[in-house]
Short mmCIF file of C-alpha atoms in Angstrom, two decimals:
data_model
loop_
_atom_site.label_atom_id
_atom_site.label_comp_id
_atom_site.label_asym_id
_atom_site.label_seq_id
_atom_site.Cartn_x
_atom_site.Cartn_y
_atom_site.Cartn_z
CA ALA A 1 0.00 0.00 0.00
CA GLN A 2 1.11 3.54 -0.62
CA SER A 3 0.11 6.83 0.92
CA VAL A 4 0.87 10.52 0.66
CA THR A 5 0.84 13.19 3.34
CA GLN A 6 0.88 16.85 2.49
CA LEU A 7 1.98 18.51 5.66
CA ASP A 8 0.30 21.88 5.18
CA SER A 9 -3.29 22.33 4.12
CA GLN A 10 -2.85 26.07 3.53
CA VAL A 11 0.24 28.14 2.79
CA PRO A 12 -0.11 31.94 2.58
CA VAL A 13 2.86 33.87 1.23
CA PHE A 14 3.62 37.30 -0.13
CA GLU A 15 4.40 37.90 -3.77
CA GLU A 16 8.06 37.40 -4.71
CA ALA A 17 8.74 35.38 -1.56
CA PRO A 18 10.07 31.80 -1.76
CA VAL A 19 7.74 28.93 -1.00
CA GLU A 20 8.03 25.26 -0.10
CA LEU A 21 5.11 22.85 -0.15
CA ARG A 22 5.87 19.69 1.75
CA CYS A 23 5.02 16.14 0.74
CA ASN A 24 5.91 12.86 2.40
CA TYR A 25 5.07 9.45 1.02
CA SER A 26 5.13 5.84 2.11
CA SER A 27 5.53 2.85 -0.14
CA SER A 28 7.13 -0.56 0.06
CA VAL A 29 8.38 -0.45 -3.53
CA SER A 30 10.08 1.96 -5.88
CA VAL A 31 7.92 4.98 -6.54
CA TYR A 32 7.13 7.55 -9.15
CA LEU A 33 6.21 10.95 -7.73
CA PHE A 34 4.18 13.80 -9.18
CA TRP A 35 3.04 17.29 -8.37
CA TYR A 36 -0.14 18.61 -9.94
CA VAL A 37 -1.66 22.09 -9.80
CA GLN A 38 -5.36 22.86 -9.90
CA TYR A 39 -6.69 26.34 -10.60
CA PRO A 40 -10.28 27.12 -9.53
CA ASN A 41 -12.92 25.15 -11.41
CA GLN A 42 -10.37 23.45 -13.59
CA GLY A 43 -8.79 20.03 -13.95
CA LEU A 44 -5.34 19.02 -12.73
CA GLN A 45 -2.27 20.07 -14.63
CA LEU A 46 1.03 18.26 -14.28
CA LEU A 47 3.76 20.47 -12.76
CA LEU A 48 6.59 17.97 -12.61
CA LYS A 49 7.41 14.33 -12.04
CA TYR A 50 10.16 12.15 -10.66
CA LEU A 51 10.63 8.78 -12.34
CA SER A 52 14.33 8.02 -11.83
CA GLY A 53 17.76 9.60 -12.15
CA SER A 54 18.50 13.07 -10.85
CA THR A 55 16.75 13.75 -7.58
CA LEU A 56 16.22 17.42 -8.44
CA VAL A 57 13.36 17.76 -10.87
CA LYS A 58 12.44 20.96 -12.66
CA GLY A 59 8.92 21.61 -13.83
CA ILE A 60 6.80 24.26 -15.45
CA ASN A 61 6.22 27.78 -14.13
CA GLY A 62 9.58 27.87 -12.31
CA PHE A 63 8.77 25.10 -9.84
CA GLU A 64 11.18 22.38 -8.80
CA ALA A 65 11.09 19.45 -6.41
CA GLU A 66 13.66 17.25 -4.75
CA PHE A 67 13.24 13.54 -4.22
CA ASN A 68 14.74 12.44 -0.92
CA LYS A 69 14.56 8.68 -0.57
CA SER A 70 15.95 8.50 2.96
CA GLN A 71 13.36 10.97 4.22
CA THR A 72 10.64 9.71 1.86
CA SER A 73 9.90 13.26 0.82
CA PHE A 74 9.21 15.13 -2.38
CA HIS A 75 8.94 18.82 -1.45
CA LEU A 76 7.94 21.40 -4.04
CA ARG A 77 9.75 24.74 -4.15
CA LYS A 78 9.72 28.02 -6.02
CA PRO A 79 12.23 30.80 -5.30
CA SER A 80 9.85 33.67 -6.06
CA VAL A 81 6.08 33.30 -6.35
CA HIS A 82 3.58 35.35 -8.31
CA ILE A 83 -0.06 36.15 -7.69
CA SER A 84 -0.88 33.78 -10.54
CA ASP A 85 0.59 30.84 -8.58
CA THR A 86 -2.41 30.94 -6.27
CA ALA A 87 -3.94 27.49 -6.65
CA GLU A 88 -4.26 24.12 -4.99
CA TYR A 89 -1.30 21.78 -5.30
CA PHE A 90 -1.46 18.01 -5.08
CA CYS A 91 1.34 15.55 -4.48
CA ALA A 92 0.77 12.04 -5.82
CA VAL A 93 2.56 8.70 -5.89
CA THR A 94 2.38 5.57 -7.96
CA SER A 95 4.65 2.59 -8.27
CA ARG A 96 5.80 0.07 -10.80
CA GLY A 97 3.20 -2.59 -11.39
CA SER A 98 0.33 -0.52 -10.01
CA GLY A 99 -1.12 0.26 -13.42
CA SER A 100 -0.28 3.93 -12.93
CA ARG A 101 -2.94 4.21 -10.24
CA LEU A 102 -2.15 7.44 -8.42
CA THR A 103 -2.58 7.96 -4.70
CA PHE A 104 -3.04 11.63 -3.87
CA GLY A 105 -2.36 13.76 -0.87
CA GLU A 106 -5.13 15.97 0.46
CA GLY A 107 -3.81 19.07 -1.25
CA THR A 108 -2.17 22.33 -0.23
CA GLN A 109 -3.86 25.62 -0.97
CA LEU A 110 -1.20 28.17 -1.89
CA THR A 111 -2.36 31.76 -1.62
CA VAL A 112 -0.04 34.48 -2.85
CA ASN A 113 -0.84 37.90 -1.46
CA PRO A 114 0.31 41.25 -2.90
CA ASP B 1 -4.44 19.28 -24.05
CA ALA B 2 -4.54 15.55 -23.42
CA GLY B 3 -7.59 14.93 -25.59
CA ILE B 4 -10.01 14.09 -22.80
CA THR B 5 -13.64 15.16 -22.86
CA GLN B 6 -16.01 14.68 -19.96
CA SER B 7 -19.78 14.98 -20.20
CA PRO B 8 -21.86 16.37 -18.74
CA ARG B 9 -19.71 19.04 -17.14
CA HIS B 10 -22.41 20.00 -14.66
CA LYS B 11 -25.45 18.06 -13.49
CA VAL B 12 -28.02 18.33 -10.73
CA THR B 13 -29.99 15.20 -10.04
CA GLU B 14 -32.37 13.87 -7.43
CA THR B 15 -31.64 11.23 -4.84
CA GLY B 16 -32.39 7.75 -6.14
CA THR B 17 -32.02 8.51 -9.83
CA PRO B 18 -29.41 6.86 -12.05
CA VAL B 19 -26.62 9.02 -13.44
CA THR B 20 -24.01 8.26 -16.08
CA LEU B 21 -20.88 10.30 -16.65
CA ARG B 22 -18.95 9.84 -19.86
CA CYS B 23 -15.25 10.15 -20.53
CA HIS B 24 -14.03 10.22 -24.09
CA GLN B 25 -10.35 10.21 -25.11
CA THR B 26 -8.73 10.73 -28.47
CA GLU B 27 -5.26 9.48 -27.45
CA ASN B 28 -5.88 5.73 -27.80
CA HIS B 29 -4.41 5.14 -24.35
CA ARG B 30 -4.92 1.83 -22.64
CA TYR B 31 -5.49 2.99 -19.06
CA MET B 32 -8.43 5.12 -17.96
CA TYR B 33 -9.51 6.15 -14.48
CA TRP B 34 -12.36 7.79 -12.59
CA TYR B 35 -11.54 9.85 -9.51
CA ARG B 36 -13.71 11.91 -7.22
CA GLN B 37 -12.53 15.05 -5.49
CA ASP B 38 -13.86 16.16 -2.13
CA PRO B 39 -12.59 18.83 0.28
CA GLY B 40 -10.08 17.40 2.71
CA HIS B 41 -9.69 14.16 0.78
CA GLY B 42 -7.78 15.12 -2.33
CA LEU B 43 -8.63 12.82 -5.22
CA ARG B 44 -9.69 9.26 -4.61
CA LEU B 45 -9.81 6.49 -7.19
CA ILE B 46 -13.26 5.05 -7.89
CA HIS B 47 -12.65 2.60 -10.73
CA TYR B 48 -10.08 2.12 -13.42
CA SER B 49 -9.72 0.27 -16.70
CA TYR B 50 -6.70 -1.32 -18.27
CA GLY B 51 -8.36 -2.18 -21.56
CA VAL B 52 -11.66 -2.79 -23.29
CA LYS B 53 -13.96 -4.70 -20.94
CA ASP B 54 -11.18 -4.88 -18.32
CA THR B 55 -12.02 -2.86 -15.24
CA ASP B 56 -11.28 -2.97 -11.54
CA LYS B 57 -12.27 -1.26 -8.34
CA GLY B 58 -10.47 1.57 -6.66
CA GLU B 59 -10.61 2.66 -3.04
CA VAL B 60 -14.11 4.22 -3.10
CA SER B 61 -16.05 2.02 -5.54
CA ASP B 62 -19.20 1.36 -3.50
CA GLY B 63 -22.28 2.72 -5.29
CA TYR B 64 -20.50 3.05 -8.62
CA SER B 65 -20.14 0.87 -11.68
CA VAL B 66 -18.17 1.37 -14.89
CA SER B 67 -18.08 0.09 -18.41
CA ARG B 68 -15.60 0.26 -21.24
CA SER B 69 -16.84 -1.15 -24.51
CA LYS B 70 -14.49 0.90 -26.68
CA THR B 71 -10.93 2.10 -26.11
CA GLU B 72 -11.98 5.71 -26.26
CA ASP B 73 -14.95 5.67 -23.87
CA PHE B 74 -15.13 5.00 -20.14
CA LEU B 75 -18.52 5.37 -18.48
CA LEU B 76 -19.16 5.88 -14.77
CA THR B 77 -22.66 5.04 -13.52
CA LEU B 78 -24.28 5.86 -10.22
CA GLU B 79 -27.11 3.32 -10.13
CA SER B 80 -29.08 5.21 -7.48
CA ALA B 81 -27.53 8.55 -6.62
CA THR B 82 -27.16 9.60 -2.98
CA SER B 83 -26.24 12.94 -1.45
CA SER B 84 -22.85 11.54 -0.43
CA GLN B 85 -22.04 11.22 -4.13
CA THR B 86 -22.22 14.96 -4.60
CA SER B 87 -18.69 15.64 -5.77
CA VAL B 88 -16.45 16.63 -8.63
CA TYR B 89 -15.58 13.69 -10.83
CA PHE B 90 -12.41 13.56 -12.88
CA CYS B 91 -11.56 11.20 -15.65
CA ALA B 92 -7.91 10.50 -16.33
CA ILE B 93 -5.86 8.61 -18.86
CA SER B 94 -2.39 7.19 -18.60
CA GLY B 95 0.14 7.99 -21.23
CA PRO B 96 2.41 5.48 -22.92
CA ARG B 97 5.51 4.12 -21.25
CA VAL B 98 7.67 6.71 -22.96
CA SER B 99 5.91 9.41 -20.95
CA GLY B 100 6.74 7.63 -17.73
CA ASN B 101 3.33 6.64 -16.42
CA THR B 102 2.15 10.23 -16.55
CA ILE B 103 -1.55 10.62 -15.95
CA TYR B 104 -3.55 13.35 -17.63
CA PHE B 105 -6.84 14.65 -16.33
CA GLY B 106 -10.06 15.88 -17.88
CA GLU B 107 -11.73 19.12 -16.86
CA GLY B 108 -14.10 17.53 -14.37
CA SER B 109 -17.82 16.90 -13.98
CA TRP B 110 -19.63 18.67 -11.16
CA LEU B 111 -22.44 16.49 -9.82
CA THR B 112 -24.95 17.65 -7.23
CA VAL B 113 -27.42 15.16 -5.76
CA VAL B 114 -30.37 16.85 -4.06
#
C-alpha cells in the first residue's frame, strides 16, 4: 500500500517570496512521484514528475522538487512566487506494477498575497 | 491538451435517480480512471480500466459501476444517486511508457445530488 501526506493544508505567502510545499510518502516499492496544480474550477495540470535519475526535478512555471529517498519526501519549491501561482497543489505517488494508479495527498492551498 | 472530454460538465440530479458520466479520449491510451474530489480528501480512485472490458475497483467504488466497450470511452454510472455522491468527478488517462506513467486529467464533472 502507498500513501501521501501533504503537511500543510494552507500556505499563505507574499508575492516574490520563496515557498516550499511539503510532501511525504510511504511505499514498500520503488515509486514515481508527481506534483499537480489545480486552478479554480479546472482540472489538474502536471507540474513535474520524478521517475528516476537526478533527484532534483524541474517543472513548469519555475517550480522544482527534490526527491529524498531517505526521508521519503518530495517537497515542491519556487524561489519567487507570483499572484498567478495561487492554486491548490497536489502531491501524488504511484509505483511500478500498479497500473499507474495514483494515490493523492489531500492538497495544499497556496495563496499568494500582494 | 490531453484529448479528454467529460460529459456532462455540470449536473443536478435527485436522490435515487441513475446518473451516467462519460469520458471520451482521443489518445488511444490503454489505461483510464475515474476519480472523485472532495474537500479534505484530495482525489480518490473510484474505478479504473486497463483495456476494453477490463475494469477494476479503486478505493471508493461502492455505489458506482463502470463500463468500457471501446478504447476511447469510459462510463461511470451511479445506479441510485445519494447525497454523499455529490462531488467533482475527474476522468484521467495514462500515457504510454515513454511518458513515464504520466496521468492526464479531464476538466471535471460537477455532480450535485439533491
